[in-house]
XYZ file of C-alpha atoms in Angstrom:
692
model
C 27.110 1.820 21.839
C 24.044 0.021 23.251
C 24.345 -1.987 25.514
C 24.641 -6.224 24.080
C 20.824 -7.204 24.481
C 21.672 -10.313 24.281
C 18.758 -11.583 26.484
C 16.044 -10.243 23.552
C 18.123 -12.156 20.679
C 17.092 -15.636 23.449
C 14.308 -14.200 24.327
C 12.531 -13.998 21.202
C 14.030 -16.719 18.938
C 11.934 -20.747 20.034
C 14.447 -22.048 21.786
C 15.359 -25.567 22.149
C 18.380 -26.719 24.936
C 21.553 -29.076 24.421
C 23.757 -29.421 27.371
C 26.385 -31.343 25.132
C 26.475 -28.012 23.249
C 24.502 -24.471 24.588
C 24.730 -21.110 25.084
C 24.054 -19.570 27.495
C 22.543 -15.835 27.914
C 24.018 -13.673 30.142
C 21.411 -11.036 32.874
C 23.223 -8.361 33.826
C 23.292 -4.969 35.549
C 23.929 -3.673 32.296
C 21.278 -5.067 29.702
C 18.807 -3.589 28.226
C 15.121 -5.210 29.042
C 13.333 -5.081 24.502
C 9.169 -5.216 24.627
C 9.622 -8.391 23.323
C 10.617 -10.136 26.384
C 10.821 -10.060 29.997
C 13.307 -10.469 32.008
C 13.251 -13.193 34.474
C 15.370 -15.445 37.320
C 18.135 -17.774 35.872
C 19.707 -18.233 32.141
C 17.890 -19.394 28.929
C 19.925 -21.601 26.586
C 19.831 -22.466 23.110
C 22.470 -24.956 21.148
C 24.021 -22.794 18.625
C 27.506 -25.893 18.721
C 25.863 -26.623 14.600
C 27.232 -23.389 13.169
C 30.563 -24.173 13.134
C 31.044 -22.260 9.644
C 28.529 -19.488 8.586
C 27.952 -16.156 6.642
C 26.005 -13.196 6.409
C 25.836 -11.608 2.416
C 23.064 -9.310 1.374
C 23.363 -5.676 0.426
C 23.435 -2.491 4.087
C 21.198 -4.149 5.451
C 23.515 -6.723 6.390
C 26.247 -4.430 6.745
C 24.495 -2.421 8.565
C 25.092 1.250 8.227
C 24.563 3.643 10.684
C 24.479 0.932 13.350
C 27.787 1.431 15.893
C 30.406 1.970 14.298
C 31.449 2.131 11.194
C 34.361 -1.008 10.897
C 37.758 -0.584 9.142
C 39.882 2.307 8.381
C 39.840 5.040 5.291
C 43.565 4.877 5.651
C 43.736 1.317 4.512
C 41.380 0.823 2.498
C 39.970 -2.313 4.233
C 37.224 -3.711 2.664
C 35.018 -3.354 5.858
C 35.823 0.826 5.277
C 34.713 0.102 1.680
C 31.433 -1.475 2.282
C 30.778 0.712 5.044
C 29.646 -3.125 7.689
C 29.131 -1.312 10.956
C 29.701 -2.715 14.112
C 26.422 -3.298 15.665
C 24.721 -5.026 13.528
C 21.853 -8.060 12.686
C 24.706 -10.761 11.618
C 27.903 -9.528 15.047
C 24.460 -9.538 16.870
C 24.690 -13.699 15.601
C 28.774 -13.421 15.386
C 28.044 -13.507 18.919
C 25.840 -14.992 20.281
C 26.636 -18.372 18.072
C 30.038 -18.165 20.563
C 33.278 -18.596 20.423
C 32.863 -22.301 19.277
C 32.443 -21.470 15.912
C 35.063 -22.285 13.077
C 34.640 -19.403 10.435
C 32.239 -16.505 9.669
C 31.975 -15.282 6.397
C 31.143 -11.086 6.019
C 30.524 -9.937 2.543
C 27.908 -8.162 2.991
C 28.540 -4.218 1.287
C 26.067 -1.043 2.028
C 24.672 -0.519 -2.143
C 25.000 -4.407 -3.246
C 22.946 -5.637 -5.892
C 21.703 -8.761 -6.073
C 23.894 -9.231 -8.701
C 27.294 -7.823 -6.689
C 24.432 -10.479 -3.541
C 25.516 -12.753 -6.219
C 28.978 -12.043 -6.909
C 29.073 -12.303 -3.004
C 28.074 -16.099 -3.208
C 29.525 -17.167 -5.460
C 32.529 -16.797 -3.436
C 31.981 -17.512 -0.961
C 34.309 -20.758 1.328
C 32.272 -23.928 1.323
C 30.716 -25.665 3.955
C 28.482 -23.379 5.576
C 25.974 -25.119 8.344
C 24.193 -20.592 7.772
C 23.620 -18.034 5.638
C 22.187 -15.334 6.310
C 21.447 -12.228 3.800
C 18.884 -9.265 2.027
C 18.833 -8.954 -1.139
C 16.151 -7.079 -3.396
C 16.402 -3.553 -2.404
C 18.656 -1.915 -4.707
C 16.756 -3.138 -7.917
C 14.257 -1.135 -7.233
C 16.779 0.995 -9.353
C 15.598 3.661 -6.457
C 19.458 4.856 -5.825
C 19.537 6.154 -9.158
C 16.532 7.157 -9.042
C 16.117 8.364 -6.376
C 13.079 7.862 -4.619
C 13.731 9.371 -1.568
C 15.701 11.658 -2.952
C 12.677 12.962 -5.781
C 9.279 11.852 -2.923
C 10.536 13.308 -0.062
C 13.991 14.726 0.638
C 13.723 17.174 -2.637
C 10.360 16.844 -3.891
C 10.184 19.554 -5.295
C 10.208 17.962 -9.212
C 6.453 17.396 -9.649
C 4.135 14.294 -8.706
C 4.467 13.203 -12.079
C 8.942 12.488 -11.446
C 7.993 11.144 -8.400
C 5.532 8.892 -10.246
C 8.150 7.244 -12.029
C 10.617 6.141 -9.805
C 7.786 4.654 -7.511
C 6.715 3.179 -11.407
C 10.154 2.055 -11.920
C 10.591 0.150 -8.537
C 7.137 -1.628 -9.485
C 7.983 -2.894 -12.616
C 11.028 -3.749 -11.582
C 9.879 -5.645 -8.965
C 7.397 -7.370 -11.756
C 9.615 -8.310 -14.036
C 13.715 -8.806 -12.571
C 13.607 -9.194 -8.491
C 11.873 -13.494 -8.590
C 14.349 -14.694 -11.350
C 17.761 -12.040 -9.687
C 16.721 -14.392 -6.479
C 17.054 -17.305 -7.574
C 20.289 -16.536 -8.113
C 20.946 -15.526 -5.898
C 19.997 -18.874 -3.452
C 21.122 -21.364 -6.787
C 24.583 -19.938 -6.087
C 24.737 -20.362 -2.775
C 23.492 -24.824 -3.274
C 27.526 -25.446 -3.840
C 28.850 -24.089 -0.888
C 26.828 -25.247 1.579
C 27.039 -28.179 3.652
C 26.760 -31.637 1.466
C 25.038 -33.708 3.486
C 21.323 -31.764 3.122
C 21.409 -29.991 6.504
C 22.641 -26.299 6.562
C 19.316 -23.935 6.939
C 19.830 -20.230 4.690
C 17.358 -17.916 6.837
C 16.034 -14.912 4.823
C 15.537 -11.511 6.456
C 13.120 -9.416 4.182
C 12.339 -5.635 4.409
C 9.815 -3.650 7.134
C 7.756 -0.635 6.727
C 9.107 2.936 6.921
C 6.572 4.243 7.452
C 2.885 4.994 10.160
C -0.191 6.113 7.957
C -2.365 7.185 11.204
C -2.319 10.935 10.939
C -1.594 13.891 8.325
C 1.660 15.403 10.941
C 4.494 14.792 8.809
C 2.805 16.106 5.070
C 1.915 19.211 8.068
C 4.826 21.960 7.366
C 4.185 23.225 11.097
C 4.493 20.560 12.292
C 6.961 18.262 9.947
C 9.836 18.967 7.336
C 11.214 16.655 5.868
C 11.678 18.568 3.063
C 15.503 20.011 2.783
C 16.286 22.321 0.961
C 19.458 24.950 1.609
C 19.518 28.119 0.986
C 21.958 28.006 -1.310
C 20.426 25.877 -3.466
C 18.536 28.426 -5.377
C 17.328 25.398 -8.231
C 14.479 25.065 -5.562
C 13.337 28.711 -5.357
C 10.126 29.331 -5.413
C 8.651 25.780 -5.817
C 6.577 24.398 -3.906
C 7.251 20.845 -2.288
C 5.706 17.735 -2.578
C 4.410 16.351 1.167
C 4.605 13.358 2.777
C 0.947 12.412 2.858
C -0.911 9.140 3.999
C -0.710 7.961 0.819
C 1.985 9.226 -0.558
C 3.487 6.590 2.571
C 1.478 3.911 1.963
C 2.273 4.227 -1.832
C 6.451 3.489 -0.138
C 4.863 1.400 2.583
C 2.798 -1.014 -0.282
C 6.708 -1.317 -2.062
C 8.315 -2.757 1.179
C 5.934 -5.573 1.322
C 5.977 -6.749 -2.959
C 9.770 -6.942 -1.734
C 8.412 -9.472 0.541
C 5.848 -10.680 -1.702
C 8.244 -11.336 -4.602
C 11.317 -12.740 -1.863
C 8.974 -14.498 0.048
C 7.203 -16.319 -2.845
C 11.497 -17.714 -4.378
C 11.887 -18.732 -0.465
C 8.236 -21.005 -0.474
C 9.485 -22.106 -4.017
C 13.004 -23.395 -3.219
C 12.093 -24.639 0.598
C 9.069 -26.579 -1.467
C 11.955 -28.787 -4.098
C 12.364 -32.483 -3.168
C 15.809 -31.787 -5.090
C 16.677 -28.560 -2.252
C 20.923 -29.407 -1.004
C 19.676 -26.974 1.962
C 16.758 -25.641 4.049
C 15.539 -22.485 4.235
C 13.186 -19.871 5.522
C 11.399 -16.379 5.442
C 12.431 -13.901 7.955
C 9.529 -11.551 7.704
C 9.832 -9.066 10.057
C 7.566 -6.641 8.557
C 4.657 -5.909 11.655
C 7.131 -5.497 14.584
C 8.216 -1.564 14.027
C 4.643 -0.869 13.439
C 4.219 -3.016 16.695
C 6.352 -1.506 18.837
C 5.460 1.668 17.689
C 9.294 1.753 15.201
C 8.387 3.933 11.677
C 8.332 7.681 10.860
C 6.140 9.882 11.245
C 4.029 8.155 14.766
C 2.277 10.912 16.009
C 3.641 10.666 19.260
C 7.003 11.876 16.500
C 8.485 15.791 17.420
C 10.295 15.186 14.855
C 13.536 15.280 16.172
C 16.376 12.180 16.062
C 16.857 10.664 18.267
C 13.409 11.342 19.828
C 12.956 10.775 23.382
C 9.173 10.612 22.578
C 9.100 7.348 20.760
C 12.421 5.340 21.868
C 11.720 2.342 19.909
C 12.233 3.750 16.689
C 13.535 1.646 14.567
C 14.976 3.054 11.325
C 17.265 5.792 11.322
C 16.337 9.484 10.320
C 17.192 12.725 9.824
C 15.344 15.724 11.840
C 12.120 16.517 10.793
C 11.212 19.361 13.427
C 9.810 22.012 12.151
C 11.390 24.909 13.746
C 14.416 24.197 12.826
C 16.187 28.064 13.229
C 15.571 30.593 16.351
C 14.561 29.901 18.737
C 11.874 26.979 19.173
C 8.577 28.117 21.537
C 8.080 24.928 21.647
C 11.018 24.362 24.742
C 12.116 21.430 21.834
C 15.404 22.298 20.540
C 17.998 19.156 22.107
C 19.644 18.566 18.784
C 21.860 15.586 19.754
C 25.428 16.540 18.373
C 25.280 13.425 17.035
C 22.153 14.049 14.973
C 23.373 17.132 14.528
C 26.589 16.267 12.869
C 24.182 13.836 10.458
C 22.050 16.266 9.517
C 24.990 18.823 8.830
C 26.887 16.663 6.907
C 23.374 14.899 5.029
C 23.084 18.575 3.464
C 26.815 19.134 2.840
C 26.715 15.847 0.649
C 23.524 16.983 -1.698
C 25.141 19.826 -2.656
C 28.923 18.597 -2.828
C 26.455 15.728 -5.408
C 24.427 18.372 -7.397
C 26.956 20.338 -7.718
C 29.157 18.059 -8.856
C 27.055 16.144 -11.457
C 25.527 19.355 -12.547
C 22.332 17.429 -12.210
C 19.453 17.788 -10.535
C 16.663 15.587 -12.013
C 15.842 11.780 -11.647
C 20.223 11.274 -12.764
C 21.437 12.103 -9.181
C 22.353 9.032 -7.195
C 22.133 10.803 -3.931
C 20.686 7.649 -1.343
C 20.878 4.974 0.740
C 17.857 3.327 2.062
C 15.899 -0.110 2.957
C 13.877 0.311 -0.716
C 16.501 2.783 -1.883
C 19.277 1.659 -1.079
C 21.897 4.847 -1.903
C 24.687 2.941 -2.754
C 28.756 4.401 -1.085
C 29.495 4.718 -4.437
C 32.760 3.686 -3.426
C 31.609 0.214 -2.705
C 29.509 -0.198 -5.895
C 32.858 0.544 -7.495
C 34.098 -2.896 -6.238
C 31.433 -4.772 -8.110
C 30.704 -5.637 -11.912
C 28.244 -7.509 -13.554
C 29.085 -10.545 -15.423
C 27.228 -12.209 -18.053
C 25.869 -15.261 -15.578
C 24.523 -12.457 -12.919
C 20.514 -11.351 -12.734
C 20.208 -9.514 -14.742
C 20.653 -5.561 -13.487
C 18.115 -3.620 -12.937
C 18.714 -1.129 -16.044
C 18.691 2.083 -13.521
C 18.648 5.591 -14.342
C 22.101 6.956 -14.576
C 23.620 4.134 -13.914
C 27.338 3.743 -15.654
C 27.884 7.328 -15.255
C 30.399 8.905 -13.284
C 30.746 9.142 -10.340
C 31.792 12.746 -8.622
C 33.241 10.829 -5.261
C 36.549 9.428 -7.129
C 35.164 6.229 -5.653
C 35.236 7.566 -2.173
C 30.936 8.307 -1.866
C 28.493 9.900 0.168
C 29.222 10.174 4.010
C 27.750 8.015 6.362
C 25.955 10.056 7.718
C 24.324 10.826 4.277
C 24.049 6.785 3.767
C 22.683 5.697 6.336
C 18.903 7.123 6.968
C 16.164 4.785 5.887
C 17.344 2.166 6.993
C 17.698 0.790 10.860
C 19.223 1.660 13.074
C 20.420 -0.663 16.738
C 16.191 -1.184 17.460
C 16.028 -2.435 13.653
C 18.949 -4.272 14.556
C 17.824 -6.271 16.975
C 14.588 -7.232 16.163
C 16.149 -8.097 12.344
C 17.946 -10.408 14.164
C 15.691 -11.793 16.948
C 13.269 -12.661 13.638
C 15.870 -13.628 12.544
C 17.462 -16.443 15.043
C 13.698 -17.783 16.228
C 13.496 -18.456 12.064
C 16.457 -20.690 12.337
C 15.393 -21.997 15.511
C 12.667 -23.238 14.260
C 14.408 -25.019 10.748
C 16.530 -26.887 12.577
C 13.663 -28.601 15.137
C 12.454 -29.536 12.746
C 15.380 -31.295 10.646
C 16.044 -33.126 14.423
C 13.196 -33.725 15.012
C 12.284 -31.814 17.572
C 9.747 -30.061 17.289
C 6.846 -30.768 20.127
C 10.055 -30.113 22.687
C 9.621 -26.239 21.456
C 9.252 -23.845 24.030
C 8.770 -19.986 22.918
C 9.712 -17.909 24.591
C 8.148 -14.606 24.465
C 4.819 -11.328 24.890
C 1.156 -13.194 25.040
C -0.121 -9.856 24.918
C -3.282 -8.629 26.270
C -5.152 -4.920 25.727
C -7.800 -4.312 27.147
C -10.021 -0.733 26.917
C -12.064 -0.154 29.346
C -14.194 1.542 27.669
C -14.482 -1.312 25.597
C -14.936 -3.608 27.905
C -18.402 -2.012 29.829
C -19.555 -1.566 26.567
C -18.533 1.753 25.240
C -21.648 5.008 25.831
C -18.710 6.813 27.578
C -19.479 4.325 30.423
C -17.358 4.566 33.808
C -15.067 6.065 35.278
C -12.702 9.750 33.201
C -10.241 11.799 33.950
C -8.951 14.417 31.662
C -6.466 13.683 28.747
C -4.387 16.095 29.742
C -4.544 14.945 33.721
C -2.589 11.754 32.738
C -0.408 13.755 29.890
C 1.806 14.829 32.656
C 1.423 12.076 34.904
C 2.881 8.681 33.476
C 6.300 9.518 32.964
C 6.470 10.576 36.207
C 5.297 7.711 38.106
C 6.865 5.971 35.432
C 10.215 7.480 35.725
C 10.655 8.697 39.038
C 7.338 6.995 41.584
C 7.749 3.137 41.331
C 9.359 1.366 43.053
C 11.162 -1.923 41.903
C 11.272 -3.521 46.079
C 14.491 -5.992 46.830
C 15.201 -9.578 46.140
C 11.835 -9.613 45.105
C 9.909 -11.421 42.030
C 6.202 -11.030 41.455
C 5.485 -8.130 43.215
C 3.451 -4.777 42.170
C 2.930 -1.040 42.734
C 0.307 1.896 42.262
C 0.123 5.236 42.846
C -3.200 7.580 43.136
C -2.196 10.760 42.164
C -5.290 14.029 42.675
C -6.918 12.068 45.014
C -10.491 13.194 46.548
C -10.454 15.351 43.365
C -12.569 14.374 39.433
C -9.401 13.303 38.217
C -8.025 10.711 40.441
C -6.530 7.720 38.526
C -4.126 4.864 39.493
C -1.316 3.264 38.013
C -0.472 0.095 37.819
C 2.601 -1.794 37.383
C 2.151 -6.079 38.068
C 4.104 -8.281 37.583
C 4.453 -11.867 36.910
C 6.052 -15.869 35.781
C 8.937 -14.791 38.232
C 9.793 -11.321 36.771
C 11.522 -8.790 39.421
C 12.778 -5.933 37.373
C 11.443 -2.568 37.110
C 11.681 -1.581 32.915
C 11.251 2.261 33.327
C 11.455 2.819 29.520
C 8.264 0.070 29.008
C 6.181 1.169 31.439
C 6.658 4.799 29.957
C 6.289 4.263 27.275
C 3.496 1.151 27.501
C 1.237 4.002 29.717
C 1.495 6.484 26.931
C 0.359 3.321 24.069
C -2.542 2.469 26.471
C -3.754 6.682 26.977
C -3.360 7.189 23.425
C -4.736 4.325 21.990
C -8.284 3.568 24.318
C -10.616 6.441 24.008
C -9.977 7.795 21.241
C -11.066 9.368 17.666
C -14.025 9.150 19.078
C -16.775 12.174 17.237
C -18.811 12.148 20.778
C -15.712 12.795 23.352
C -14.940 15.573 22.286
C -12.333 16.725 25.090
C -10.480 13.420 24.153
C -11.295 12.513 27.872
C -10.319 8.642 29.137
C -11.621 5.825 30.471
C -8.023 3.668 31.913
C -6.913 0.497 30.142
C -4.587 -2.525 30.733
C -1.779 -4.188 28.800
C -0.362 -7.121 29.378
C 3.137 -7.147 27.760
C 4.305 -10.614 28.734
C 4.898 -10.796 32.864
C 4.110 -7.170 32.879
C 1.308 -6.505 33.283
C 0.119 -2.284 33.509
C -3.192 -0.424 33.997
C -4.184 2.647 33.742
C -7.647 3.680 36.129
C -9.120 6.607 36.277
C -11.256 6.780 39.400
C -14.445 8.371 39.805
C -16.823 6.942 39.154
C -19.654 9.345 39.202
C -19.149 11.848 37.353
C -21.335 13.062 34.433
C -20.431 12.387 30.703
C -19.385 16.108 28.976
C -18.377 16.969 25.194
C -16.555 20.713 26.712
C -15.494 22.494 29.090
C -18.223 24.425 31.177
C -19.444 26.320 34.337
C -21.437 28.796 35.070
C -21.100 31.943 36.664
C -23.209 35.547 39.141
C -21.998 38.720 40.357
C -23.621 40.208 43.134
C -22.852 44.366 44.338
C -23.156 44.487 47.838
C -22.372 48.277 48.339
C -19.003 47.837 49.488
C -17.693 44.270 47.220
C -19.224 41.897 45.517
C -19.720 38.391 45.906
C -18.916 35.623 43.056
C -20.406 32.162 42.831
C -18.673 29.260 40.088
C -19.945 26.438 39.381
C -18.193 23.811 36.778
C -16.908 20.954 34.658
C -13.885 20.290 33.446
C -11.658 22.814 34.455
C -10.340 23.153 37.942
C -10.721 19.119 38.390
C -6.641 18.389 40.203
C -5.839 21.891 42.104
C -8.760 22.477 43.909
C -8.663 25.744 42.194
C -5.774 26.804 43.352
C -4.574 28.215 40.743
C -8.582 29.523 39.343
C -8.025 31.912 42.553
C -4.413 33.317 42.244
C -5.676 34.440 38.359
C -8.706 35.536 40.154
C -6.229 37.854 42.769
C -4.023 38.660 40.091
C -6.990 40.650 38.695
C -8.625 41.774 40.908
C -5.900 43.549 42.161
C -5.540 41.359 45.781
C -8.232 42.102 47.309
C -9.645 38.951 46.418
C -12.032 37.581 50.475
C -13.992 34.183 51.890
C -13.041 32.456 49.029
C -14.664 28.863 49.386
C -13.481 26.226 46.842
C -15.534 21.981 47.355
C -16.047 19.223 44.875
C -19.495 18.219 44.958
C -19.568 13.985 46.518
C -21.717 14.073 44.258
C -22.528 15.792 40.518
C -24.929 14.549 39.496
C -26.899 16.266 42.108
C -25.478 19.690 41.536
C -27.194 19.254 37.714
C -23.513 17.498 36.432
C -21.672 20.257 37.915
C -18.414 19.069 39.914
C -16.682 22.147 41.630
C -18.333 25.432 43.715
C -16.320 27.936 44.361
C -17.062 31.911 45.628
C -15.020 34.205 47.445
C -15.546 37.924 47.656
C -13.838 41.238 45.480
C -13.875 44.648 45.399
C -16.454 46.611 43.438
C -16.489 47.468 39.406
C -14.459 44.163 38.749
C -17.016 41.923 36.662
C -16.502 43.869 33.507
C -13.177 43.300 33.087
C -12.443 40.223 34.197
C -14.811 37.460 34.821
C -18.256 38.539 33.000
C -15.416 38.882 29.459
C -13.884 35.226 30.290
C -10.090 37.412 30.770
C -9.840 34.875 34.267
C -10.609 31.760 33.420
C -9.130 31.348 30.617
C -6.110 31.316 31.966
C -7.174 28.115 33.754
C -8.800 26.784 31.220
C -12.217 27.446 32.180
C -15.138 28.847 30.662
C -18.060 29.548 32.111
C -21.605 30.839 31.317
C -24.374 33.468 32.892
C -26.153 31.281 35.772
C -29.945 31.186 35.937
C -32.473 30.051 38.150
C -33.886 27.663 36.963
C -31.154 25.620 35.550
C -32.589 24.730 33.112
C -32.991 28.173 31.037
C -28.710 28.434 31.005
C -27.566 28.830 27.214
C -24.171 27.339 27.207
C -23.099 30.351 24.453
C -24.141 32.765 26.319
C -21.198 33.562 28.067
C -19.903 35.563 31.215
C -21.074 36.071 34.125
C -23.828 36.977 35.302
C -25.547 39.261 38.008
C -24.868 43.101 38.862
C -20.742 41.906 40.141
């Protein structure tokens, strides 16, 4: 369970102060530091004293399926349990943030609820409310019964036409019934808000699931999103649809279309002259992409949780391609909870299919942001009446629930829902919108202060005008160092604000590079997780997708995130840019021994040739002597070569060790045959010249 990140809520929101009733935001050793704000000396305070009675209604985004611990118990059959309400959700965070001064908090949100059922939640509220927060609309896309994720992502074996049918139905419902249904919910809230017109409704939207940066998710050698088990005979000999960039974009477009429908209706109510409460649309949709929190990130290994993608904001199953047997990449490190969740999902899916006898688009499998698979036990609690919003007429509605009301396990239903970090983000954006509306009501807009990051991202090559100018290092060098800097080497000085820490690695080599962290604005605490994430983004966001830089050489950059600034600074400014690893070799037979000379660039860049020496010694049988290695101070004076090495070996070793590139390849190197003058050398004539 993550610690309560109240600093996130305070810092991400627009804050205002009221000495008579304010809530102090504690800064303690157990708090985590989100990317949205720096931890600073002192404390912030916000006034939420006006919130005495409030409510949170909606679907599983508000119920929070999978985030924290499930509330209630199955034995007691409580509404909390049946609706799959969880503890670490944005309503529970905000309720604690409001504090104990509030008199009443109503929380009828229910996983799987469509707008018709959320309409009933609104009608059942006890009135005189100061604030209502909600999510609603995703389930009206018919995606829990039509099983978009099932037919397009998890079990996509029925072809493109079936997946397209589901997507088309979703868009049809957005175009026809979603806006009227949202209006009915907001109308149902009118008699429930405080009578003086000062009530506030915050309607949170949804966020796109998928990154569309590369095709790793569509590559079965990297990630496998389709998950049939060996007993699922109906999928044998079938090829699944792949989770391509195009398919992911279509899913993301549906999310934006839902948000636009919500945005339009909220604007209608906000601008209505006869309105009885104020309303804001809380749009957090850009946040997951901003923090690398979407599925299919280039950083993702496919595991959940994923140490390479710590800011993922949605729950998923493990999609790493290697599922059975030995993982040669050394990535078999499934978290026990993730294992349990994946197993539960697979077993639940198989059980439901066998019970219904249905393996088509009619089967109800999922609850998700768009697709909100109902917990059937929760759905059974709600029935629409004649005045409720129009039902979406999903295929499969009205069928028998084979689970007898118990529903699918939440280890399965939670997939494609916000995790703890997702709920922290929703809470922060909702509080920001609540603060903005309240400040406008009180005429205090001019007194508002936004605490948050002032971000500035620079890539040094672009700052120098491009064209591969300035110091650079190999990507492999940085990839092996940034975690050492952030997790091991960086040190926070005691009782110091605005400190700076820098560490230089591989001094005196072509790969010399400096990592820097600088604090400002009275910040004092080192956030190692943010350091790792930020350095990664500098390294992998700069200098990529460049046909003129096929080796992905890195020129460094700087990323300022509020009070924290991070830098990656290659230091050798006299390197000659290159587009391929290269070197030359010559061996001379001297009767009792052979002498070899090598020059190179792009390899042997950090260890003064020690790995190369060891591999050469191993190949020739141990008799290697007269070793000499040096880095050139100015490669331009040596035809661009960055280093020189020479050594002596027994005779007759050139063919089996160097002319065939055996030794060079073991250390990531390459040589061609040396010629005089150097202009006669040809890259493609690999090997080692001479008679050694």
